[in-house]
Short mmCIF file of C-alpha atoms in Angstrom, two decimals:
data_model
loop_
_atom_site.label_atom_id
_atom_site.label_comp_id
_atom_site.label_asym_id
_atom_site.label_seq_id
_atom_site.Cartn_x
_atom_site.Cartn_y
_atom_site.Cartn_z
CA UNK A 246 -27.30 -28.10 21.34
CA UNK A 247 -25.37 -29.37 17.29
CA UNK A 248 -27.63 -26.39 15.70
CA UNK A 249 -26.11 -23.90 18.07
CA UNK A 250 -22.53 -24.91 17.59
CA UNK A 251 -22.94 -25.03 14.05
CA UNK A 252 -24.19 -21.93 13.71
CA UNK A 253 -21.17 -20.23 15.63
CA UNK A 254 -18.35 -22.51 13.89
CA UNK A 255 -19.87 -21.35 10.44
CA UNK A 256 -20.27 -17.35 11.79
CA UNK A 257 -16.74 -17.74 12.73
CA UNK A 258 -15.92 -18.97 8.86
CA UNK A 259 -17.62 -15.72 8.16
CA UNK A 260 -16.23 -13.70 9.88
CA UNK A 261 -12.73 -15.06 9.22
CA UNK A 262 -12.81 -14.38 5.05
CA UNK A 263 -14.32 -10.97 5.36
CA UNK A 264 -10.72 -9.99 7.67
CA UNK A 265 -7.73 -8.87 6.19
CA UNK A 266 -3.83 -8.85 6.49
CA UNK A 267 -2.84 -6.53 9.08
CA UNK A 268 -1.03 -3.49 9.01
CA UNK A 269 2.69 -3.47 8.61
CA UNK A 270 5.61 -0.90 8.09
CA UNK A 271 6.63 0.18 4.59
CA UNK A 272 9.39 1.54 5.15
CA UNK A 273 12.05 -0.67 6.68
CA UNK A 274 13.57 -0.24 9.58
CA UNK A 275 17.43 -1.59 8.27
CA UNK A 276 17.33 -1.83 4.48
CA UNK A 277 19.37 -4.45 2.43
CA UNK A 278 21.42 -2.38 -0.06
CA UNK A 279 20.67 -2.93 -3.39
CA UNK A 280 22.41 -1.53 -6.56
CA UNK A 281 19.15 -0.78 -9.66
CA UNK A 282 20.06 -3.36 -11.52
CA UNK A 283 19.40 -5.88 -8.74
CA UNK A 284 15.58 -5.10 -8.62
CA UNK A 285 13.06 -5.22 -11.53
CA UNK A 286 11.17 -2.15 -11.49
CA UNK A 287 11.11 0.97 -9.10
CA UNK A 288 7.87 2.63 -9.28
CA UNK A 289 6.39 6.41 -7.69
CA UNK A 290 2.82 6.00 -6.27
CA UNK A 291 0.82 8.85 -5.53
CA UNK A 292 -1.05 9.18 -2.71
CA UNK A 293 -4.32 10.91 -1.58
CA UNK A 294 -5.63 9.95 1.64
CA UNK A 295 -7.86 10.09 4.74
CA UNK A 296 -6.23 8.18 6.58
CA UNK A 297 -4.10 10.05 9.68
CA UNK A 298 -1.24 9.75 10.33
CA UNK A 299 0.56 7.09 11.90
CA UNK A 300 2.85 7.94 14.92
CA UNK A 301 4.99 5.07 13.28
CA UNK A 302 6.97 6.67 10.86
CA UNK A 303 7.23 3.77 8.90
CA UNK A 304 3.94 2.73 8.54
CA UNK A 305 3.20 6.53 7.21
CA UNK A 306 -0.90 6.12 7.66
CA UNK A 307 -2.83 3.99 10.11
CA UNK A 308 -6.07 2.93 10.08
CA UNK A 309 -8.16 5.91 11.62
CA UNK A 310 -9.79 9.04 10.01
CA UNK A 311 -8.19 11.71 9.32
CA UNK A 312 -10.32 15.53 9.78
CA UNK A 313 -8.39 16.77 6.55
CA UNK A 314 -7.39 14.86 3.14
CA UNK A 315 -3.38 14.21 3.33
CA UNK A 316 -0.49 13.23 0.61
CA UNK A 317 2.47 11.75 0.08
CA UNK A 318 4.20 9.77 -3.04
CA UNK A 319 5.91 6.62 -2.12
CA UNK A 320 8.82 5.01 -3.47
CA UNK A 321 8.07 1.20 -4.60
CA UNK A 322 10.74 -1.16 -5.75
CA UNK A 323 9.53 -4.45 -7.55
CA UNK A 324 11.84 -7.50 -6.89
CA UNK A 325 13.74 -9.84 -9.68
CA UNK A 326 12.01 -12.40 -7.90
CA UNK A 327 8.28 -11.34 -8.45
CA UNK A 328 5.33 -14.21 -9.96
CA UNK A 329 2.76 -12.11 -12.33
CA UNK A 330 -0.57 -11.17 -10.33
CA UNK A 331 1.65 -11.81 -6.63
CA UNK A 332 2.83 -9.46 -3.68
CA UNK A 333 5.73 -10.81 -2.37
CA UNK A 334 6.34 -9.73 0.97
CA UNK A 335 8.07 -10.28 3.88
CA UNK A 336 6.96 -11.65 6.98
CA UNK A 337 7.67 -11.10 10.06
CA UNK A 338 11.42 -10.98 11.15
CA UNK A 339 12.52 -11.25 7.73
CA UNK A 340 15.05 -8.45 6.74
CA UNK A 341 14.05 -5.79 4.37
CA UNK A 342 15.67 -7.06 1.16
CA UNK A 343 14.34 -5.54 -2.42
CA UNK A 344 15.78 -8.12 -4.14
CA UNK A 345 13.17 -10.70 -2.64
CA UNK A 346 10.39 -8.50 -1.70
CA UNK A 347 8.00 -5.58 -2.11
CA UNK A 348 9.54 -2.24 -0.76
CA UNK A 349 9.38 1.23 0.04
CA UNK A 350 12.64 3.13 -1.03
CA UNK A 351 10.94 6.89 -0.36
CA UNK A 352 7.83 8.28 1.40
CA UNK A 353 7.63 12.18 0.26
CA UNK A 354 4.52 14.04 2.25
CA UNK A 355 3.02 16.87 0.57
CA UNK A 356 1.59 19.60 3.67
CA UNK A 357 -0.50 21.35 1.17
CA UNK A 358 -2.71 20.64 -1.77
CA UNK A 359 -0.68 22.78 -3.92
CA UNK A 360 2.84 20.98 -3.63
CA UNK A 361 1.20 17.67 -4.08
CA UNK A 362 -0.39 19.24 -6.72
CA UNK A 363 2.57 20.64 -8.30
CA UNK A 364 4.57 17.54 -7.95
CA UNK A 365 1.78 15.36 -9.51
CA UNK A 366 1.22 17.30 -12.62
CA UNK A 367 5.03 17.58 -13.31
CA UNK A 368 4.77 13.71 -12.82
CA UNK A 369 1.64 13.53 -15.29
CA UNK A 370 3.22 15.99 -18.03
CA UNK A 371 6.40 13.76 -17.99
CA UNK A 372 5.01 10.66 -18.53
CA UNK A 373 2.17 11.57 -21.53
CA UNK A 374 -0.71 12.61 -19.79
CA UNK A 375 -1.92 9.86 -18.22
CA UNK A 376 -3.22 8.91 -14.86
CA UNK A 377 -4.78 5.89 -13.32
CA UNK A 378 -6.34 6.42 -9.95
CA UNK A 379 -6.83 3.21 -7.75
CA UNK A 380 -9.33 3.27 -4.95
CA UNK A 381 -9.01 -0.08 -2.48
CA UNK A 382 -10.62 -2.06 -0.64
CA UNK A 383 -12.82 -3.30 2.28
CA UNK A 384 -9.98 -4.39 5.21
CA UNK A 385 -7.09 -3.14 3.45
CA UNK A 386 -4.55 -1.23 5.25
CA UNK A 387 -2.58 1.47 3.49
CA UNK A 388 0.19 -0.93 3.19
CA UNK A 389 -1.25 -3.20 1.10
CA UNK A 390 -3.11 -1.29 -0.81
CA UNK A 391 0.29 0.74 -1.76
CA UNK A 392 1.87 -2.52 -2.49
CA UNK A 393 -1.13 -3.71 -4.75
CA UNK A 394 -1.60 -0.33 -6.99
CA UNK A 395 2.42 -1.10 -7.27
CA UNK A 396 2.51 -4.77 -8.49
CA UNK A 397 -0.86 -3.92 -11.25
CA UNK A 398 1.39 -0.48 -12.54
CA UNK A 399 3.80 -3.00 -12.99
CA UNK A 400 2.31 -6.05 -14.08
CA UNK A 401 0.51 -3.79 -16.27
CA UNK A 402 3.14 -2.36 -17.77
CA UNK A 403 1.23 1.35 -17.46
CA UNK A 404 2.94 4.29 -18.58
CA UNK A 405 1.09 6.91 -17.29
CA UNK A 406 0.97 8.45 -13.02
CA UNK A 407 -0.34 6.19 -10.89
CA UNK A 408 -2.71 7.51 -7.80
CA UNK A 409 -3.65 5.79 -5.12
CA UNK A 410 -6.70 7.47 -2.73
CA UNK A 411 -6.86 5.33 0.09
CA UNK A 412 -9.79 5.98 2.21
CA UNK A 413 -9.38 4.84 6.22
CA UNK A 414 -10.04 0.98 6.64
CA UNK A 415 -9.16 0.10 9.70
CA UNK A 416 -8.05 -3.41 8.02
CA UNK A 417 -9.22 -6.28 10.33
CA UNK A 418 -12.74 -7.26 10.78
CA UNK A 419 -12.94 -6.09 14.76
CA UNK A 420 -11.98 -2.39 13.54
CA UNK A 421 -15.78 -2.09 12.17
CA UNK A 422 -17.87 -3.94 15.57
#
C-alpha cells in the first residue's frame, strides 16, 4: 500500500512538471493608454502557424490544428520595468498596463501567403536582410510563444526581423492524453 501511494505521488509530480501555463488573451480588453516614451521597446513579430484561429479574437490563435497555414504580425510592447530573461505578465484581473507588462498592441492577420510574404520581405529589407526564426517547445500557448520571442529579441538587441513558427500545441498536458 505504501509503495502504491509513493508511486501515485511521484507520477503526479512528474506530470505536473510537464504542465505549461494556460493560454491567455494576447490582446487586452481595455489597455491603459500609454505614451511611446513610457515603454522600453516595441517589436513586430511575424508569425506562421499551424494553429487554428481562435473563436476569441483576443486570443488570436488557439491550440487546435488548422488545415492550412495561418499568418499574422503581432506588435508587442516591453515595459520599462522589464528584467532581462523575464517576461512580465499580467495576472488575471489585473489591468492591461504596458508600463508594467508585456502587451500586444496590434495584431494584423494576413489572409493569403503572398500578402504575408510581401509584408515580411519589406520588413526584412528595412532591417538589413537578417531574419531570426524561432520555433517554440512543447506545452506552449500562442501568447507564451509570442512573448518569449519578443523577450529574446529585446534582451539580445537583435536588429533583424523576428519570425515565429508556432505549431498547434495545447499548452497543457491533458491535451495530449
